[in-house]
mmCIF file of C-alpha atoms in Angstrom:
data_model
loop_
_atom_site.group_PDB
_atom_site.id
_atom_site.type_symbol
_atom_site.label_atom_id
_atom_site.label_comp_id
_atom_site.label_asym_id
_atom_site.label_seq_id
_atom_site.Cartn_x
_atom_site.Cartn_y
_atom_site.Cartn_z
ATOM 1 C CA UNK A 1 56.705 60.251 122.687
ATOM 2 C CA UNK A 2 60.122 60.604 121.296
ATOM 3 C CA UNK A 3 59.559 60.908 117.644
ATOM 4 C CA UNK A 4 60.853 64.270 116.184
ATOM 5 C CA UNK A 5 57.833 66.740 115.440
ATOM 6 C CA UNK A 6 57.697 67.431 111.742
ATOM 7 C CA UNK A 7 57.066 71.075 110.381
ATOM 8 C CA UNK A 8 53.591 72.330 110.983
ATOM 9 C CA UNK A 9 53.615 74.573 107.983
ATOM 10 C CA UNK A 10 52.323 72.007 105.740
ATOM 11 C CA UNK A 11 50.920 69.291 108.141
ATOM 12 C CA UNK A 12 49.063 66.524 106.755
ATOM 13 C CA UNK A 13 45.637 66.347 107.907
ATOM 14 C CA UNK A 14 43.908 62.701 107.757
ATOM 15 C CA UNK A 15 40.456 61.358 108.208
ATOM 16 C CA UNK A 16 40.226 57.785 108.030
ATOM 17 C CA UNK A 17 42.925 57.496 105.427
ATOM 18 C CA UNK A 18 42.110 60.438 103.070
ATOM 19 C CA UNK A 19 45.158 62.669 103.159
ATOM 20 C CA UNK A 20 44.709 66.419 102.201
ATOM 21 C CA UNK A 21 47.811 68.891 102.234
ATOM 22 C CA UNK A 22 46.942 72.126 104.112
ATOM 23 C CA UNK A 23 48.573 75.046 105.601
ATOM 24 C CA UNK A 24 48.675 75.358 109.272
ATOM 25 C CA UNK A 25 45.598 77.748 109.509
ATOM 26 C CA UNK A 26 43.866 75.383 106.870
ATOM 27 C CA UNK A 27 44.640 72.147 108.996
ATOM 28 C CA UNK A 28 43.109 73.828 112.142
ATOM 29 C CA UNK A 29 40.068 74.534 110.205
ATOM 30 C CA UNK A 30 39.753 71.141 108.811
ATOM 31 C CA UNK A 31 39.978 69.778 112.190
ATOM 32 C CA UNK A 32 37.130 71.997 113.390
ATOM 33 C CA UNK A 33 35.003 71.159 110.425
ATOM 34 C CA UNK A 34 35.891 67.263 110.686
ATOM 35 C CA UNK A 35 34.763 67.196 114.313
ATOM 36 C CA UNK A 36 31.903 69.228 114.112
ATOM 37 C CA UNK A 37 30.360 67.142 110.946
ATOM 38 C CA UNK A 38 31.258 63.807 112.482
ATOM 39 C CA UNK A 39 29.137 61.035 111.531
ATOM 40 C CA UNK A 40 31.168 59.052 109.302
ATOM 41 C CA UNK A 41 32.280 56.274 112.000
ATOM 42 C CA UNK A 42 31.803 52.761 111.416
ATOM 43 C CA UNK A 43 30.018 51.735 114.551
ATOM 44 C CA UNK A 44 27.865 52.440 117.379
ATOM 45 C CA UNK A 45 25.272 54.698 115.942
ATOM 46 C CA UNK A 46 25.243 56.784 118.862
ATOM 47 C CA UNK A 47 26.663 60.248 119.593
ATOM 48 C CA UNK A 48 29.929 60.896 117.534
ATOM 49 C CA UNK A 49 33.265 61.260 119.246
ATOM 50 C CA UNK A 50 36.491 62.426 117.484
ATOM 51 C CA UNK A 51 39.467 60.847 118.209
ATOM 52 C CA UNK A 52 42.589 62.581 117.256
ATOM 53 C CA UNK A 53 46.407 62.309 117.506
ATOM 54 C CA UNK A 54 49.623 62.120 115.254
ATOM 55 C CA UNK A 55 50.139 60.202 112.189
ATOM 56 C CA UNK A 56 53.020 57.714 112.921
ATOM 57 C CA UNK A 57 52.150 54.071 112.806
ATOM 58 C CA UNK A 58 51.622 53.599 116.575
ATOM 59 C CA UNK A 59 49.513 56.732 116.815
ATOM 60 C CA UNK A 60 47.318 55.381 114.022
ATOM 61 C CA UNK A 61 46.890 52.123 115.777
ATOM 62 C CA UNK A 62 45.912 53.639 119.167
ATOM 63 C CA UNK A 63 43.438 55.734 117.367
ATOM 64 C CA UNK A 64 41.694 52.589 115.786
ATOM 65 C CA UNK A 65 41.954 50.619 119.166
ATOM 66 C CA UNK A 66 40.111 53.703 120.958
ATOM 67 C CA UNK A 67 37.557 53.740 117.969
ATOM 68 C CA UNK A 68 36.930 49.873 118.443
ATOM 69 C CA UNK A 69 36.261 50.181 122.175
ATOM 70 C CA UNK A 70 34.196 53.194 122.079
ATOM 71 C CA UNK A 71 32.145 51.898 119.010
ATOM 72 C CA UNK A 72 31.562 48.651 121.210
ATOM 73 C CA UNK A 73 30.201 50.988 123.923
ATOM 74 C CA UNK A 74 27.705 52.561 121.600
ATOM 75 C CA UNK A 75 29.269 55.608 120.211
ATOM 76 C CA UNK A 76 30.148 56.431 116.552
ATOM 77 C CA UNK A 77 33.680 57.603 115.976
ATOM 78 C CA UNK A 78 35.644 59.796 113.570
ATOM 79 C CA UNK A 79 39.565 59.728 113.468
ATOM 80 C CA UNK A 80 41.512 62.788 112.752
ATOM 81 C CA UNK A 81 45.163 62.708 112.657
ATOM 82 C CA UNK A 82 47.916 65.648 112.174
ATOM 83 C CA UNK A 83 51.728 65.601 112.334
ATOM 84 C CA UNK A 84 52.072 67.666 115.458
ATOM 85 C CA UNK A 85 50.759 67.747 119.107
ATOM 86 C CA UNK A 86 50.791 71.882 118.563
ATOM 87 C CA UNK A 87 47.907 71.256 116.012
ATOM 88 C CA UNK A 88 45.828 68.638 117.965
ATOM 89 C CA UNK A 89 46.227 69.617 121.485
ATOM 90 C CA UNK A 90 44.309 73.035 121.315
ATOM 91 C CA UNK A 91 41.598 71.404 119.362
ATOM 92 C CA UNK A 92 41.270 68.987 122.304
ATOM 93 C CA UNK A 93 41.049 71.820 124.599
ATOM 94 C CA UNK A 94 38.375 73.541 122.731
ATOM 95 C CA UNK A 95 36.322 70.035 122.364
ATOM 96 C CA UNK A 96 36.605 69.903 118.647
ATOM 97 C CA UNK A 97 38.476 66.759 119.263
ATOM 98 C CA UNK A 98 37.052 64.498 122.006
ATOM 99 C CA UNK A 99 39.768 61.900 122.846
ATOM 100 C CA UNK A 100 43.476 61.601 122.208
ATOM 101 C CA UNK A 101 45.887 58.748 122.842
ATOM 102 C CA UNK A 102 48.767 60.186 124.612
ATOM 103 C CA UNK A 103 52.194 59.494 126.344
ATOM 104 C CA UNK A 104 52.325 60.594 130.037
ATOM 105 C CA UNK A 105 55.611 62.292 130.203
ATOM 106 C CA UNK A 106 55.549 64.022 126.729
ATOM 107 C CA UNK A 107 52.156 65.337 127.269
ATOM 108 C CA UNK A 108 53.098 66.505 130.831
ATOM 109 C CA UNK A 109 56.088 68.400 129.552
ATOM 110 C CA UNK A 110 53.981 69.881 126.605
ATOM 111 C CA UNK A 111 51.570 71.342 129.010
ATOM 112 C CA UNK A 112 54.372 72.410 131.534
ATOM 113 C CA UNK A 113 55.962 74.492 128.738
ATOM 114 C CA UNK A 114 52.386 75.861 127.577
ATOM 115 C CA UNK A 115 51.927 76.955 131.165
ATOM 116 C CA UNK A 116 55.380 77.844 132.253
ATOM 117 C CA UNK A 117 57.282 78.602 129.565
ATOM 118 C CA UNK A 118 60.524 77.165 127.729
ATOM 119 C CA UNK A 119 62.972 76.175 130.266
ATOM 120 C CA UNK A 120 60.518 75.320 133.008
ATOM 121 C CA UNK A 121 61.614 72.803 135.652
ATOM 122 C CA UNK A 122 60.451 69.301 134.534
ATOM 123 C CA UNK A 123 57.244 68.015 135.872
ATOM 124 C CA UNK A 124 57.738 64.357 134.704
ATOM 125 C CA UNK A 125 60.166 61.821 135.827
ATOM 126 C CA UNK A 126 60.686 57.923 135.742
ATOM 127 C CA UNK A 127 57.940 57.353 138.172
ATOM 128 C CA UNK A 128 54.626 56.777 136.098
ATOM 129 C CA UNK A 129 52.258 57.592 138.904
ATOM 130 C CA UNK A 130 53.964 60.886 139.931
ATOM 131 C CA UNK A 131 54.028 61.815 136.126
ATOM 132 C CA UNK A 132 50.374 61.086 135.583
ATOM 133 C CA UNK A 133 49.503 63.307 138.696
ATOM 134 C CA UNK A 134 51.749 66.106 137.542
ATOM 135 C CA UNK A 135 49.821 65.755 134.153
ATOM 136 C CA UNK A 136 46.345 65.878 135.746
ATOM 137 C CA UNK A 137 47.415 69.005 137.642
ATOM 138 C CA UNK A 138 48.315 70.634 134.328
ATOM 139 C CA UNK A 139 45.534 69.294 132.392
ATOM 140 C CA UNK A 140 42.493 69.889 134.543
ATOM 141 C CA UNK A 141 42.579 73.592 134.518
ATOM 142 C CA UNK A 142 42.442 73.319 130.919
ATOM 143 C CA UNK A 143 39.249 71.195 130.819
ATOM 144 C CA UNK A 144 41.063 68.144 130.160
ATOM 145 C CA UNK A 145 40.440 64.727 132.154
ATOM 146 C CA UNK A 146 43.370 62.330 132.284
ATOM 147 C CA UNK A 147 42.476 58.737 132.577
ATOM 148 C CA UNK A 148 44.762 56.026 134.062
ATOM 149 C CA UNK A 149 47.978 54.941 132.384
ATOM 150 C CA UNK A 150 48.651 51.334 131.590
ATOM 151 C CA UNK A 151 51.797 49.198 131.584
ATOM 152 C CA UNK A 152 52.349 49.914 127.726
ATOM 153 C CA UNK A 153 55.326 52.369 127.621
ATOM 154 C CA UNK A 154 57.044 53.966 124.582
ATOM 155 C CA UNK A 155 60.154 55.972 125.655
ATOM 156 C CA UNK A 156 63.706 56.339 124.468
ATOM 157 C CA UNK A 157 65.848 53.141 124.629
ATOM 158 C CA UNK A 158 69.396 52.166 123.659
ATOM 159 C CA UNK A 159 70.385 48.900 121.510
ATOM 160 C CA UNK A 160 73.341 46.968 120.657
ATOM 161 C CA UNK A 161 73.928 43.982 118.608
ATOM 162 C CA UNK A 162 73.135 40.768 120.336
ATOM 163 C CA UNK A 163 76.708 39.615 119.633
ATOM 164 C CA UNK A 164 78.066 42.704 121.245
ATOM 165 C CA UNK A 165 76.139 42.246 124.288
ATOM 166 C CA UNK A 166 76.982 38.646 124.505
ATOM 167 C CA UNK A 167 80.520 39.246 124.125
ATOM 168 C CA UNK A 168 80.752 41.812 126.908
ATOM 169 C CA UNK A 169 78.036 40.340 129.240
ATOM 170 C CA UNK A 170 75.769 43.326 128.955
ATOM 171 C CA UNK A 171 72.055 43.360 130.028
ATOM 172 C CA UNK A 172 71.823 46.779 131.316
ATOM 173 C CA UNK A 173 73.197 50.198 130.698
ATOM 174 C CA UNK A 174 74.815 50.019 134.034
ATOM 175 C CA UNK A 175 76.626 47.023 132.730
ATOM 176 C CA UNK A 176 77.888 49.126 129.673
ATOM 177 C CA UNK A 177 79.089 51.830 131.857
ATOM 178 C CA UNK A 178 80.772 49.578 134.331
ATOM 179 C CA UNK A 179 82.588 48.101 131.250
ATOM 180 C CA UNK A 180 84.334 51.170 130.196
ATOM 181 C CA UNK A 181 84.020 50.363 126.550
ATOM 182 C CA UNK A 182 84.298 53.378 124.408
ATOM 183 C CA UNK A 183 80.844 53.914 122.557
ATOM 184 C CA UNK A 184 80.141 55.436 119.287
ATOM 185 C CA UNK A 185 76.080 56.206 119.302
ATOM 186 C CA UNK A 186 73.901 56.422 116.228
ATOM 187 C CA UNK A 187 71.266 58.994 117.376
ATOM 188 C CA UNK A 188 69.800 62.409 116.631
ATOM 189 C CA UNK A 189 72.021 65.134 115.913
ATOM 190 C CA UNK A 190 70.673 66.979 119.229
ATOM 191 C CA UNK A 191 71.756 64.114 121.386
ATOM 192 C CA UNK A 192 74.861 65.779 122.548
ATOM 193 C CA UNK A 193 72.712 68.441 124.340
ATOM 194 C CA UNK A 194 69.903 66.285 125.556
ATOM 195 C CA UNK A 195 69.766 65.130 129.220
ATOM 196 C CA UNK A 196 68.033 61.899 128.302
ATOM 197 C CA UNK A 197 70.875 61.064 125.495
ATOM 198 C CA UNK A 198 74.418 61.743 125.756
ATOM 199 C CA UNK A 199 74.450 63.786 128.924
ATOM 200 C CA UNK A 200 72.439 61.256 130.642
ATOM 201 C CA UNK A 201 74.413 58.128 129.585
ATOM 202 C CA UNK A 202 77.703 59.787 130.695
ATOM 203 C CA UNK A 203 76.190 61.304 134.074
ATOM 204 C CA UNK A 204 73.860 58.581 135.107
ATOM 205 C CA UNK A 205 75.622 55.640 133.942
ATOM 206 C CA UNK A 206 79.190 56.696 133.091
ATOM 207 C CA UNK A 207 79.099 55.499 129.472
ATOM 208 C CA UNK A 208 82.148 56.682 127.583
ATOM 209 C CA UNK A 209 80.471 58.213 124.616
ATOM 210 C CA UNK A 210 83.251 58.982 122.035
ATOM 211 C CA UNK A 211 81.091 60.257 119.159
ATOM 212 C CA UNK A 212 77.295 60.694 118.103
ATOM 213 C CA UNK A 213 76.552 59.601 114.392
ATOM 214 C CA UNK A 214 73.684 61.762 113.547
ATOM 215 C CA UNK A 215 71.597 59.351 111.824
ATOM 216 C CA UNK A 216 68.306 60.076 113.568
ATOM 217 C CA UNK A 217 66.351 58.053 116.260
ATOM 218 C CA UNK A 218 65.523 54.422 115.325
ATOM 219 C CA UNK A 219 66.128 55.002 111.629
ATOM 220 C CA UNK A 220 67.018 52.128 109.358
ATOM 221 C CA UNK A 221 70.275 53.833 108.721
ATOM 222 C CA UNK A 222 71.069 54.252 112.431
ATOM 223 C CA UNK A 223 70.053 50.492 112.997
ATOM 224 C CA UNK A 224 72.114 49.552 109.992
ATOM 225 C CA UNK A 225 75.367 51.352 111.210
ATOM 226 C CA UNK A 226 75.202 49.415 114.474
ATOM 227 C CA UNK A 227 74.364 46.072 112.616
ATOM 228 C CA UNK A 228 77.483 46.414 110.472
ATOM 229 C CA UNK A 229 79.878 47.604 113.256
ATOM 230 C CA UNK A 230 80.135 51.216 112.097
ATOM 231 C CA UNK A 231 78.525 52.290 115.446
ATOM 232 C CA UNK A 232 78.488 50.532 118.798
ATOM 233 C CA UNK A 233 74.998 51.548 119.926
ATOM 234 C CA UNK A 234 71.768 53.109 118.768
ATOM 235 C CA UNK A 235 69.076 55.329 120.175
ATOM 236 C CA UNK A 236 65.558 53.800 119.550
ATOM 237 C CA UNK A 237 62.236 53.425 121.282
ATOM 238 C CA UNK A 238 60.926 50.815 123.456
ATOM 239 C CA UNK A 239 58.145 49.709 120.825
ATOM 240 C CA UNK A 240 60.479 49.455 117.978
ATOM 241 C CA UNK A 241 59.251 46.222 116.025
ATOM 242 C CA UNK A 242 62.432 45.950 113.820
ATOM 243 C CA UNK A 243 65.201 45.381 116.233
ATOM 244 C CA UNK A 244 65.369 41.685 115.870
ATOM 245 C CA UNK A 245 65.800 41.788 111.995
ATOM 246 C CA UNK A 246 68.958 44.057 112.750
ATOM 247 C CA UNK A 247 70.367 41.786 115.299
ATOM 248 C CA UNK A 248 69.784 44.166 118.011
ATOM 249 C CA UNK A 249 68.757 44.061 121.684
ATOM 250 C CA UNK A 250 67.905 46.641 124.150
ATOM 251 C CA UNK A 251 69.902 47.377 127.151
ATOM 252 C CA UNK A 252 67.760 48.078 130.398
ATOM 253 C CA UNK A 253 67.492 51.458 131.667
ATOM 254 C CA UNK A 254 67.990 50.103 135.113
ATOM 255 C CA UNK A 255 68.730 53.482 136.857
ATOM 256 C CA UNK A 256 65.362 55.044 135.297
ATOM 257 C CA UNK A 257 67.172 57.549 133.315
ATOM 258 C CA UNK A 258 64.128 58.030 130.848
ATOM 259 C CA UNK A 259 60.844 59.614 131.814
ATOM 260 C CA UNK A 260 57.530 57.519 132.040
ATOM 261 C CA UNK A 261 56.068 57.877 128.707
ATOM 262 C CA UNK A 262 53.178 55.206 129.406
ATOM 263 C CA UNK A 263 50.424 55.431 127.027
ATOM 264 C CA UNK A 264 47.028 56.870 128.536
ATOM 265 C CA UNK A 265 43.802 58.469 127.252
ATOM 266 C CA UNK A 266 43.291 62.317 127.626
ATOM 267 C CA UNK A 267 39.838 63.288 126.940
ATOM 268 C CA UNK A 268 37.845 66.663 126.869
ATOM 269 C CA UNK A 269 36.143 66.764 130.372
ATOM 270 C CA UNK A 270 32.897 68.120 128.766
ATOM 271 C CA UNK A 271 32.452 66.368 125.712
ATOM 272 C CA UNK A 272 33.869 63.091 126.599
ATOM 273 C CA UNK A 273 34.074 62.947 130.291
ATOM 274 C CA UNK A 274 31.252 60.349 130.659
ATOM 275 C CA UNK A 275 31.895 57.347 132.878
ATOM 276 C CA UNK A 276 31.242 54.835 130.229
ATOM 277 C CA UNK A 277 33.730 56.338 127.890
ATOM 278 C CA UNK A 278 36.406 56.036 130.739
ATOM 279 C CA UNK A 279 35.301 52.609 131.334
ATOM 280 C CA UNK A 280 35.700 51.517 127.722
ATOM 281 C CA UNK A 281 39.063 53.100 127.273
ATOM 282 C CA UNK A 282 40.180 51.750 130.651
ATOM 283 C CA UNK A 283 39.303 48.332 129.696
ATOM 284 C CA UNK A 284 41.782 48.689 126.745
ATOM 285 C CA UNK A 285 44.454 50.346 128.853
ATOM 286 C CA UNK A 286 44.503 47.273 131.472
ATOM 287 C CA UNK A 287 45.344 44.822 128.780
ATOM 288 C CA UNK A 288 47.634 46.540 126.607
ATOM 289 C CA UNK A 289 51.151 45.848 126.964
ATOM 290 C CA UNK A 290 54.678 47.141 125.301
ATOM 291 C CA UNK A 291 54.973 43.651 123.912
ATOM 292 C CA UNK A 292 51.612 44.006 122.474
ATOM 293 C CA UNK A 293 52.491 47.538 120.850
ATOM 294 C CA UNK A 294 55.588 45.930 119.442
ATOM 295 C CA UNK A 295 53.539 43.270 117.666
ATOM 296 C CA UNK A 296 50.946 45.521 116.544
ATOM 297 C CA UNK A 297 53.624 47.937 115.119
ATOM 298 C CA UNK A 298 55.250 44.814 113.467
ATOM 299 C CA UNK A 299 52.095 43.763 111.723
ATOM 300 C CA UNK A 300 51.695 47.412 110.287
ATOM 301 C CA UNK A 301 55.317 48.216 109.427
ATOM 302 C CA UNK A 302 56.616 44.735 108.358
ATOM 303 C CA UNK A 303 53.685 43.059 107.097
ATOM 304 C CA UNK A 304 52.025 46.187 105.674
ATOM 305 C CA UNK A 305 48.745 45.357 107.000
ATOM 306 C CA UNK A 306 46.244 48.100 107.719
ATOM 307 C CA UNK A 307 46.074 49.788 111.215
ATOM 308 C CA UNK A 308 42.478 49.381 111.206
ATOM 309 C CA UNK A 309 42.514 45.501 110.640
ATOM 310 C CA UNK A 310 45.200 44.950 113.086
ATOM 311 C CA UNK A 311 43.412 46.959 115.765
ATOM 312 C CA UNK A 312 39.978 45.009 114.991
ATOM 313 C CA UNK A 313 41.980 41.816 115.242
ATOM 314 C CA UNK A 314 43.494 42.600 118.519
ATOM 315 C CA UNK A 315 40.444 43.826 120.292
ATOM 316 C CA UNK A 316 38.416 40.784 119.369
ATOM 317 C CA UNK A 317 41.377 38.350 120.504
ATOM 318 C CA UNK A 318 41.323 40.512 123.799
ATOM 319 C CA UNK A 319 37.564 39.973 123.973
ATOM 320 C CA UNK A 320 36.989 43.768 124.051
ATOM 321 C CA UNK A 321 34.863 43.659 121.030
ATOM 322 C CA UNK A 322 32.290 41.063 119.681
ATOM 323 C CA UNK A 323 34.092 40.620 116.373
#
């Protein structure tokens, strides 16, 4: 996933909405205790599975969606969320967390660095199947089982105003490169050094980036800067639910610059490797789309609905739960 990891020094550990501030060591201990105690899930009444992950809106929604289908399959569930993958991934390997919603390319590269060190050659690509296979090769020796990826994907994307796209006949990033237009880009301050940001836009698409406005990835300030004409394009993500309200549209990454960050479940093979768990999670993966994620994110971020309520309604609508 493309969201910038926050500091692990005072990571926030959440257990179904009850936030507690802890130090790094305390956060790991809290994860272990939460997973070991279990039993406060809402459903099933069977064995308890601990679902882990990050704290941003989409991660919270995915955890609730996983919880719903697993409870429908007869399990009790407990949700634990922390700010960084560096905290929850080791707990997944140890079996203190059983299931995590993940992003194929990001998880593959996280494990790649763990195995081969900083600067290791990329194993992920824009090819989702090849990326998933690379992830499995890295995950299985660590006791992890990687389930199939679906169509839903959250990866870097670039947006311009609808008026700008219409005026210049733009639908793809290749169109923008061919136009020769000078582009001031609102993005993270690391964009000039990133192969999937300024470097990739220039080398893959021939886009003339004249400057980076360091307002962050998909922040309100960054999108407003494009809306009001201060900047020409903004780095966002494909599941950003607020583009329309800023009058923005995505330009298609038609040459596959971005890595395949399709959503998939990663489970501890010993504690959650059972076929009925895979079947329940796969049923969700098969129906979930990027458009669904955008709408679910919108309901939480724009309408201020609770992730659990939004997830339950979606699962019922898809026929994945009884209510």
